[in-house]
């Protein structure tokens, strides 16, 4: 008897599919408990007071702890370093209670052998049917790869430099080495550009009753800068802003910049007083870096502005930790510095004094914050003079009154005029009250012979 065409292969194919489906089903028969215990991230559940009620094997293995010594005996904060505890108590826990969840918070956990484990923590509160909080569920991700990525960036740059040096020794190998070095440089520059953008806000938010403007100059495309700024709302009336400069360059500076920006934002939401925000930042930086023999620090000026109604002006409260003084462009054509004496570098000492100041911006007046890349630009025929604060004040006075946009535009042109004398990153942030009616523009003076 003749078999219909295709009958044999069809039965064989059906059998193969059944065998494959059975194999996949066997692989996917992990229980929910197995998936929880062996997940590639840490899980734990705590009572509202922080007592650990459940923890998975992954996190226990990372920390080198036994389940019996943890569940019901320790709180979540007992797993953190001293700095992590301080941050949890002053920022993490209050924000979690207010918002109900927090995601991607950088903390450090301590291991049984005394080491530190950098982690990213996300927590969410579970509520009962009547809205009462029952417990906190937390996910912990190992963040050691982030540091490894920074080391890889540095390694890439060193490889490129070695390739360029070898190219000078042998012409036959020079062209290939040059192409490889250029390819590495492009990849490094692209990676650094992406990372640099992640350290700064994409744009400034619109602030009712205020005009704002910002500019950031990167001195080198293949080195991460340490200047930073931000502007964000505190409540329905007040806005916080800051601008600063961390020590060093490269991946280490980027890590410090990220920690500084997040700490200041979290501190301002917890306590909007500018001096309190800088005090918290000093404690975090000193605890994080001072004990490792490689202290890290920054200069920063932090402020809170409250615009008045109907363009009546804006009240500003500033605090400074060793940062160059802010410059005020007045409506009557003056330009004056706003001293904040006594403030020291943030992060060097366990406790650091903070300089404070208050002012009221009237209509047509602008507050300018800047980093020292501007005042320390090298000028003169031999590039051996510094531009300086006196020259900056005179430059601003020649253009006052000026809106934030006009001020930043003028300073951008000034920075470009420095050419290779501008060898440091520079950040500019200007806030001002719109003028009720703008005075006529001053005539441009003729160039000096």
Short mmCIF file of C-alpha atoms in Angstrom, two decimals:
data_model
loop_
_atom_site.label_atom_id
_atom_site.label_comp_id
_atom_site.label_asym_id
_atom_site.label_seq_id
_atom_site.Cartn_x
_atom_site.Cartn_y
_atom_site.Cartn_z
CA UNK A 1 0.00 0.00 0.00
CA UNK A 2 1.31 3.45 -0.87
CA UNK A 3 1.86 5.85 2.06
CA UNK A 4 0.53 9.38 1.45
CA UNK A 5 3.33 11.83 0.66
CA UNK A 6 4.74 13.50 3.76
CA UNK A 7 2.98 11.18 6.26
CA UNK A 8 6.19 9.74 7.74
CA UNK A 9 8.06 13.06 8.21
CA UNK A 10 5.00 14.70 9.74
CA UNK A 11 4.77 12.01 12.44
CA UNK A 12 8.51 12.28 13.07
CA UNK A 13 8.29 16.09 13.39
CA UNK A 14 5.42 15.86 15.86
CA UNK A 15 7.44 13.46 17.98
CA UNK A 16 10.45 15.79 18.01
CA UNK A 17 8.30 18.72 19.08
CA UNK A 18 6.74 16.72 21.89
CA UNK A 19 10.19 15.66 23.12
CA UNK A 20 11.43 19.30 23.01
CA UNK A 21 8.34 20.60 24.85
CA UNK A 22 8.84 17.99 27.56
CA UNK A 23 12.49 18.99 27.99
CA UNK A 24 11.62 22.69 28.35
CA UNK A 25 8.85 21.89 30.79
CA UNK A 26 11.30 19.97 32.97
CA UNK A 27 13.71 22.91 32.93
CA UNK A 28 11.00 25.37 33.99
CA UNK A 29 9.72 23.36 36.96
CA UNK A 30 11.69 25.43 39.52
CA UNK A 31 9.50 26.23 42.47
CA UNK A 32 8.79 29.82 43.51
CA UNK A 33 10.92 29.21 46.62
CA UNK A 34 13.86 28.00 44.49
CA UNK A 35 13.59 31.05 42.27
CA UNK A 36 13.53 33.33 45.34
CA UNK A 37 16.47 31.69 47.09
CA UNK A 38 18.72 31.38 44.01
CA UNK A 39 17.84 34.67 42.29
CA UNK A 40 20.78 36.63 40.83
CA UNK A 41 19.97 39.47 43.25
CA UNK A 42 19.37 39.72 46.96
CA UNK A 43 15.86 39.72 48.44
CA UNK A 44 14.73 40.41 51.97
CA UNK A 45 11.52 41.36 53.75
CA UNK A 46 11.49 43.33 56.99
CA UNK A 47 8.95 44.46 59.51
CA UNK A 48 8.28 48.20 59.66
CA UNK A 49 10.89 48.57 62.44
CA UNK A 50 13.49 47.02 60.15
CA UNK A 51 13.59 43.53 61.72
CA UNK A 52 14.49 41.00 59.02
CA UNK A 53 11.66 38.50 58.52
CA UNK A 54 12.92 36.79 55.37
CA UNK A 55 16.17 36.82 53.35
CA UNK A 56 17.28 34.78 50.36
CA UNK A 57 20.37 32.62 50.04
CA UNK A 58 21.95 34.89 47.44
CA UNK A 59 22.22 37.84 49.82
CA UNK A 60 23.36 35.61 52.69
CA UNK A 61 26.16 34.23 50.49
CA UNK A 62 27.24 37.75 49.46
CA UNK A 63 27.49 38.83 53.09
CA UNK A 64 28.87 35.54 54.45
CA UNK A 65 26.07 35.23 57.05
CA UNK A 66 23.95 32.35 58.35
CA UNK A 67 20.17 32.57 58.11
CA UNK A 68 19.67 31.65 61.76
CA UNK A 69 21.84 34.59 62.86
CA UNK A 70 19.88 37.06 60.74
CA UNK A 71 16.16 36.28 60.55
CA UNK A 72 14.36 37.73 63.55
CA UNK A 73 17.65 38.77 65.17
CA UNK A 74 18.93 41.63 63.05
CA UNK A 75 17.52 44.73 61.42
CA UNK A 76 18.24 45.89 57.90
CA UNK A 77 20.49 48.68 59.20
CA UNK A 78 22.64 46.08 60.99
CA UNK A 79 23.75 44.88 57.54
CA UNK A 80 24.96 48.37 56.51
CA UNK A 81 28.25 50.18 57.05
CA UNK A 82 28.38 53.19 59.37
CA UNK A 83 27.89 55.55 56.46
CA UNK A 84 25.07 53.41 55.11
CA UNK A 85 23.32 53.49 58.49
CA UNK A 86 23.59 57.28 58.67
CA UNK A 87 22.21 57.67 55.17
CA UNK A 88 19.42 55.15 55.82
CA UNK A 89 18.29 56.84 59.02
CA UNK A 90 18.48 60.43 57.76
CA UNK A 91 17.30 60.01 54.18
CA UNK A 92 16.38 56.52 52.98
CA UNK A 93 13.89 55.59 55.71
CA UNK A 94 12.12 59.01 55.85
CA UNK A 95 11.75 59.14 52.07
CA UNK A 96 10.50 55.55 51.96
CA UNK A 97 7.84 56.35 54.56
CA UNK A 98 6.74 59.42 52.62
CA UNK A 99 6.75 57.92 49.13
CA UNK A 100 6.03 54.25 49.76
CA UNK A 101 8.89 53.13 47.53
CA UNK A 102 12.48 54.02 46.55
CA UNK A 103 14.47 52.62 43.67
CA UNK A 104 18.17 52.38 42.79
CA UNK A 105 19.63 53.88 45.98
CA UNK A 106 23.41 53.44 46.37
CA UNK A 107 24.42 52.00 49.76
CA UNK A 108 27.25 49.90 51.18
CA UNK A 109 26.73 46.66 53.12
CA UNK A 110 29.32 45.08 55.40
CA UNK A 111 30.36 41.46 54.98
CA UNK A 112 31.18 38.98 57.70
CA UNK A 113 34.91 39.30 57.01
CA UNK A 114 34.85 43.09 57.48
CA UNK A 115 34.68 44.02 53.79
CA UNK A 116 32.35 46.44 52.07
CA UNK A 117 29.88 45.50 49.35
CA UNK A 118 28.58 48.37 47.18
CA UNK A 119 24.93 47.74 46.30
CA UNK A 120 21.90 49.35 44.70
CA UNK A 121 18.81 49.00 46.87
CA UNK A 122 15.13 49.26 45.92
CA UNK A 123 12.43 49.06 48.61
CA UNK A 124 8.62 49.11 48.57
CA UNK A 125 6.17 49.13 51.47
CA UNK A 126 3.41 46.52 51.42
CA UNK A 127 0.11 47.87 52.75
CA UNK A 128 -2.85 46.03 54.20
CA UNK A 129 -6.42 46.21 53.00
CA UNK A 130 -7.18 49.18 55.24
CA UNK A 131 -4.06 51.06 54.19
CA UNK A 132 -1.83 50.22 57.16
CA UNK A 133 1.84 49.45 56.37
CA UNK A 134 2.67 45.80 56.98
CA UNK A 135 6.22 45.17 55.85
CA UNK A 136 9.02 46.37 53.58
CA UNK A 137 10.20 44.33 50.61
CA UNK A 138 13.73 45.11 49.45
CA UNK A 139 15.77 44.09 46.40
CA UNK A 140 19.59 44.32 46.53
CA UNK A 141 21.81 44.39 43.43
CA UNK A 142 25.59 43.93 43.48
CA UNK A 143 27.10 47.25 42.26
CA UNK A 144 30.72 46.13 42.05
CA UNK A 145 30.46 46.08 38.26
CA UNK A 146 30.00 49.86 38.30
CA UNK A 147 33.48 50.29 39.78
CA UNK A 148 34.88 47.72 37.40
CA UNK A 149 33.44 49.74 34.52
CA UNK A 150 35.28 52.87 35.71
CA UNK A 151 38.53 50.91 35.91
CA UNK A 152 37.92 49.58 32.42
CA UNK A 153 37.57 53.14 31.10
CA UNK A 154 40.90 54.08 32.64
CA UNK A 155 42.50 50.92 31.28
CA UNK A 156 41.27 51.74 27.78
CA UNK A 157 42.89 55.15 27.89
CA UNK A 158 46.21 53.72 29.08
CA UNK A 159 46.15 51.22 26.25
CA UNK A 160 45.63 54.01 23.74
CA UNK A 161 48.55 55.99 25.15
CA UNK A 162 50.85 52.96 24.96
CA UNK A 163 49.80 52.36 21.38
CA UNK A 164 50.69 55.93 20.41
CA UNK A 165 54.13 55.61 22.09
CA UNK A 166 54.92 52.37 20.25
CA UNK A 167 53.89 53.96 16.96
CA UNK A 168 56.78 56.44 17.23
CA UNK A 169 59.37 53.63 17.43
CA UNK A 170 58.56 51.77 14.25
CA UNK A 171 57.16 53.35 11.11
CA UNK A 172 55.93 50.02 9.76
CA UNK A 173 53.76 49.50 12.83
CA UNK A 174 52.90 53.17 13.27
CA UNK A 175 49.92 53.34 10.92
CA UNK A 176 48.18 50.28 12.35
CA UNK A 177 48.86 51.45 15.90
CA UNK A 178 47.51 54.90 15.06
CA UNK A 179 44.28 53.48 13.67
CA UNK A 180 43.82 51.26 16.69
CA UNK A 181 44.55 54.10 19.09
CA UNK A 182 42.09 56.35 17.27
CA UNK A 183 39.40 53.69 17.41
CA UNK A 184 40.01 53.24 21.14
CA UNK A 185 39.94 57.00 21.66
CA UNK A 186 36.61 57.33 19.88
CA UNK A 187 35.08 54.51 21.93
CA UNK A 188 36.44 56.04 25.13
CA UNK A 189 35.24 59.52 24.20
CA UNK A 190 31.76 58.16 23.42
CA UNK A 191 31.59 56.28 26.71
CA UNK A 192 32.83 59.32 28.66
CA UNK A 193 30.39 61.62 26.90
CA UNK A 194 27.48 59.37 27.86
CA UNK A 195 28.69 59.15 31.45
CA UNK A 196 29.31 62.93 31.62
CA UNK A 197 25.75 63.65 30.44
CA UNK A 198 24.39 61.32 33.11
CA UNK A 199 26.02 63.49 35.80
CA UNK A 200 24.18 66.66 34.74
CA UNK A 201 20.46 67.45 34.32
CA UNK A 202 19.18 67.31 30.74
CA UNK A 203 17.65 70.78 31.12
CA UNK A 204 16.60 73.24 33.81
CA UNK A 205 12.95 73.15 34.91
CA UNK A 206 10.76 76.21 34.41
CA UNK A 207 10.47 78.19 37.66
CA UNK A 208 7.42 80.49 37.96
CA UNK A 209 8.53 84.05 38.60
CA UNK A 210 12.18 83.41 37.66
CA UNK A 211 14.39 83.26 34.60
CA UNK A 212 17.23 80.73 34.54
CA UNK A 213 20.16 79.90 32.27
CA UNK A 214 23.09 77.48 32.43
CA UNK A 215 26.28 76.65 30.53
CA UNK A 216 28.82 73.85 30.91
CA UNK A 217 32.27 73.88 29.31
CA UNK A 218 34.20 70.59 29.14
CA UNK A 219 37.92 71.18 29.00
CA UNK A 220 38.80 67.76 27.57
CA UNK A 221 36.71 65.29 25.58
CA UNK A 222 38.62 62.30 26.95
CA UNK A 223 38.47 63.17 30.65
CA UNK A 224 35.42 63.23 32.88
CA UNK A 225 34.91 66.59 34.54
CA UNK A 226 34.04 67.25 38.15
CA UNK A 227 31.84 70.35 37.90
CA UNK A 228 28.14 69.92 38.61
CA UNK A 229 24.90 71.87 39.06
CA UNK A 230 21.18 71.28 39.57
CA UNK A 231 17.85 73.05 40.08
CA UNK A 232 14.76 71.29 41.44
CA UNK A 233 11.52 72.03 43.35
CA UNK A 234 11.21 71.62 47.12
CA UNK A 235 7.52 72.42 47.48
CA UNK A 236 4.92 74.64 45.89
CA UNK A 237 6.86 77.83 46.67
CA UNK A 238 10.57 77.11 47.06
CA UNK A 239 13.25 75.76 44.71
CA UNK A 240 16.68 74.40 45.57
CA UNK A 241 19.76 74.89 43.43
CA UNK A 242 23.44 74.11 43.74
CA UNK A 243 26.69 74.34 41.82
CA UNK A 244 30.09 72.93 42.72
CA UNK A 245 33.36 71.31 41.77
CA UNK A 246 34.75 67.98 43.05
CA UNK A 247 38.44 67.21 43.38
CA UNK A 248 40.21 65.32 40.63
CA UNK A 249 39.23 64.16 37.15
CA UNK A 250 38.21 60.93 35.49
CA UNK A 251 36.10 58.02 36.77
CA UNK A 252 36.88 58.78 40.43
CA UNK A 253 35.59 62.33 40.02
CA UNK A 254 32.49 61.03 38.23
CA UNK A 255 31.72 58.67 41.11
CA UNK A 256 32.17 61.50 43.62
CA UNK A 257 30.01 63.84 41.51
CA UNK A 258 27.19 61.30 41.35
CA UNK A 259 27.28 60.73 45.12
CA UNK A 260 27.39 64.49 45.79
CA UNK A 261 24.44 65.35 43.54
CA UNK A 262 22.22 62.58 44.90
CA UNK A 263 23.13 63.35 48.52
CA UNK A 264 22.34 67.06 48.12
CA UNK A 265 19.00 66.31 46.47
CA UNK A 266 18.01 63.83 49.17
CA UNK A 267 19.27 66.11 51.96
CA UNK A 268 17.27 69.08 50.61
CA UNK A 269 14.06 67.06 50.56
CA UNK A 270 14.69 65.99 54.15
CA UNK A 271 15.74 69.43 55.46
CA UNK A 272 15.72 72.35 52.97
CA UNK A 273 18.02 74.54 55.08
CA UNK A 274 21.13 75.11 52.89
CA UNK A 275 23.57 74.80 55.80
CA UNK A 276 21.96 71.51 56.88
CA UNK A 277 22.26 70.12 53.33
CA UNK A 278 26.01 70.87 53.22
CA UNK A 279 26.50 69.46 56.72
CA UNK A 280 24.89 66.19 55.62
CA UNK A 281 27.03 66.09 52.47
CA UNK A 282 30.18 66.65 54.55
CA UNK A 283 29.28 63.73 56.83
CA UNK A 284 28.59 61.40 53.89
CA UNK A 285 31.79 62.25 51.98
CA UNK A 286 34.00 62.10 55.07
CA UNK A 287 32.61 58.72 56.13
CA UNK A 288 32.85 57.32 52.59
CA UNK A 289 36.38 58.41 51.69
CA UNK A 290 38.42 59.59 54.70
CA UNK A 291 38.91 56.14 56.20
CA UNK A 292 40.38 54.70 53.00
CA UNK A 293 43.45 56.93 52.97
CA UNK A 294 42.28 58.73 49.82
CA UNK A 295 40.10 61.61 51.03
CA UNK A 296 37.76 63.17 48.51
CA UNK A 297 36.20 66.59 48.78
CA UNK A 298 34.38 69.31 46.86
CA UNK A 299 33.52 72.98 46.91
CA UNK A 300 29.83 73.73 46.57
CA UNK A 301 27.34 76.55 46.96
CA UNK A 302 23.77 75.52 47.79
CA UNK A 303 20.75 77.81 47.79
CA UNK A 304 17.00 77.97 48.24
CA UNK A 305 15.01 80.58 46.31
CA UNK A 306 11.40 81.61 46.89
CA UNK A 307 10.01 83.79 44.09
CA UNK A 308 7.58 86.50 45.15
CA UNK A 309 4.12 87.03 43.72
CA UNK A 310 3.60 89.06 40.53
CA UNK A 311 7.31 89.62 39.88
CA UNK A 312 7.92 91.37 43.20
CA UNK A 313 11.32 89.75 43.61
CA UNK A 314 12.77 86.57 45.06
CA UNK A 315 14.22 85.70 48.49
CA UNK A 316 17.45 83.69 48.32
CA UNK A 317 19.22 81.81 51.13
CA UNK A 318 22.72 80.54 50.33
CA UNK A 319 25.29 78.32 52.03
CA UNK A 320 28.83 77.79 50.77
CA UNK A 321 31.48 75.18 51.48
CA UNK A 322 34.71 76.77 50.28
CA UNK A 323 33.23 77.85 46.92
CA UNK A 324 33.90 81.13 45.06
CA UNK A 325 31.35 83.80 46.06
CA UNK A 326 28.19 84.31 44.02
CA UNK A 327 27.96 87.46 41.90
CA UNK A 328 24.85 89.68 41.85
CA UNK A 329 24.07 91.87 38.84
CA UNK A 330 21.88 94.68 40.18
CA UNK A 331 19.17 96.57 38.32
CA UNK A 332 21.00 99.88 38.89
CA UNK A 333 24.05 98.66 36.92
CA UNK A 334 26.20 97.48 39.83
CA UNK A 335 27.78 94.04 40.15
CA UNK A 336 28.69 92.88 43.65
CA UNK A 337 29.94 89.66 45.17
CA UNK A 338 27.86 88.05 47.90
CA UNK A 339 30.39 86.96 50.55
CA UNK A 340 29.90 83.67 52.39
CA UNK A 341 32.91 83.79 54.73
CA UNK A 342 34.06 80.89 56.87
CA UNK A 343 32.99 78.00 54.66
CA UNK A 344 35.58 75.24 54.19
CA UNK A 345 35.99 72.40 51.71
CA UNK A 346 33.27 69.77 52.09
CA UNK A 347 34.42 66.26 53.04
CA UNK A 348 37.90 66.95 54.46
CA UNK A 349 37.06 67.25 58.17
CA UNK A 350 34.52 65.34 60.28
CA UNK A 351 32.72 68.65 60.81
CA UNK A 352 33.24 71.61 58.48
CA UNK A 353 32.01 75.20 58.96
CA UNK A 354 29.58 76.55 56.38
CA UNK A 355 29.30 80.18 55.29
CA UNK A 356 25.76 81.52 54.75
CA UNK A 357 24.17 84.61 53.24
CA UNK A 358 20.72 85.96 52.36
CA UNK A 359 19.61 88.42 49.71
CA UNK A 360 16.55 89.59 47.83
CA UNK A 361 16.64 89.75 44.06
CA UNK A 362 14.57 92.58 42.70
CA UNK A 363 13.07 92.86 39.21
CA UNK A 364 15.82 92.90 36.59
CA UNK A 365 18.47 91.45 38.95
CA UNK A 366 20.47 88.27 38.35
CA UNK A 367 22.39 85.90 40.65
CA UNK A 368 25.39 84.17 39.01
CA UNK A 369 27.10 81.01 40.30
CA UNK A 370 30.29 79.78 38.65
CA UNK A 371 33.18 77.37 39.17
CA UNK A 372 36.81 78.42 39.37
CA UNK A 373 37.53 77.40 35.78
CA UNK A 374 36.30 80.90 34.89
CA UNK A 375 38.35 82.97 37.34
CA UNK A 376 41.44 80.76 36.98
CA UNK A 377 41.55 80.91 33.19
CA UNK A 378 45.08 81.86 32.05
CA UNK A 379 45.42 85.16 30.22
CA UNK A 380 48.16 87.42 28.93
CA UNK A 381 50.68 86.96 26.13
CA UNK A 382 52.38 84.06 27.88
CA UNK A 383 49.27 82.63 29.53
CA UNK A 384 50.80 83.20 32.97
CA UNK A 385 48.14 85.52 34.47
CA UNK A 386 44.82 84.45 36.01
CA UNK A 387 41.63 86.17 34.93
CA UNK A 388 40.56 86.69 38.57
CA UNK A 389 37.50 87.81 40.49
CA UNK A 390 38.13 91.55 40.01
CA UNK A 391 38.08 91.17 36.23
CA UNK A 392 34.91 89.08 36.42
CA UNK A 393 33.13 91.72 38.54
CA UNK A 394 34.19 94.47 36.11
CA UNK A 395 32.99 92.36 33.15
CA UNK A 396 29.59 91.85 34.82
CA UNK A 397 29.27 95.50 35.84
CA UNK A 398 29.82 96.59 32.23
CA UNK A 399 26.79 94.51 31.25
CA UNK A 400 24.47 95.01 34.23
CA UNK A 401 21.56 95.00 34.36
CA UNK A 402 21.30 91.75 32.41
CA UNK A 403 18.92 88.81 32.40
CA UNK A 404 20.24 85.30 33.14
CA UNK A 405 20.18 84.47 29.42
CA UNK A 406 22.08 87.66 28.56
CA UNK A 407 24.57 87.05 31.36
CA UNK A 408 25.32 83.46 30.31
CA UNK A 409 25.56 84.44 26.63
CA UNK A 410 28.13 87.15 27.47
CA UNK A 411 30.16 84.78 29.66
CA UNK A 412 30.08 82.07 26.99
CA UNK A 413 31.71 84.51 24.60
CA UNK A 414 34.26 85.41 27.28
CA UNK A 415 35.17 81.75 27.81
CA UNK A 416 35.64 81.24 24.08
CA UNK A 417 37.97 84.25 23.98
CA UNK A 418 40.35 82.55 26.44
CA UNK A 419 41.26 79.89 23.85
CA UNK A 420 43.77 77.40 25.22
CA UNK A 421 43.99 79.48 28.39
CA UNK A 422 40.78 77.81 29.53
CA UNK A 423 42.13 74.42 30.61
CA UNK A 424 39.60 73.51 33.32
CA UNK A 425 35.92 72.54 33.23
CA UNK A 426 33.61 75.46 33.89
CA UNK A 427 29.96 75.50 35.00
CA UNK A 428 27.75 78.61 35.03
CA UNK A 429 24.27 78.91 36.55
CA UNK A 430 22.24 82.14 36.58
CA UNK A 431 18.87 82.89 38.20
CA UNK A 432 17.05 86.20 37.98
CA UNK A 433 13.78 88.04 38.39
CA UNK A 434 12.36 89.32 35.09
CA UNK A 435 12.51 93.08 34.73
CA UNK A 436 9.16 94.87 34.74
CA UNK A 437 10.34 96.93 31.80
CA UNK A 438 13.79 96.56 30.35
CA UNK A 439 15.96 99.69 30.09
CA UNK A 440 17.39 100.50 26.68
CA UNK A 441 20.49 98.51 25.83
CA UNK A 442 23.82 100.23 26.36
CA UNK A 443 25.74 101.12 23.22
CA UNK A 444 28.65 98.78 22.53
CA UNK A 445 31.88 100.64 23.34
CA UNK A 446 34.46 100.84 20.55
CA UNK A 447 37.31 98.31 20.78
CA UNK A 448 40.35 99.37 22.75
CA UNK A 449 43.39 99.90 20.50
#
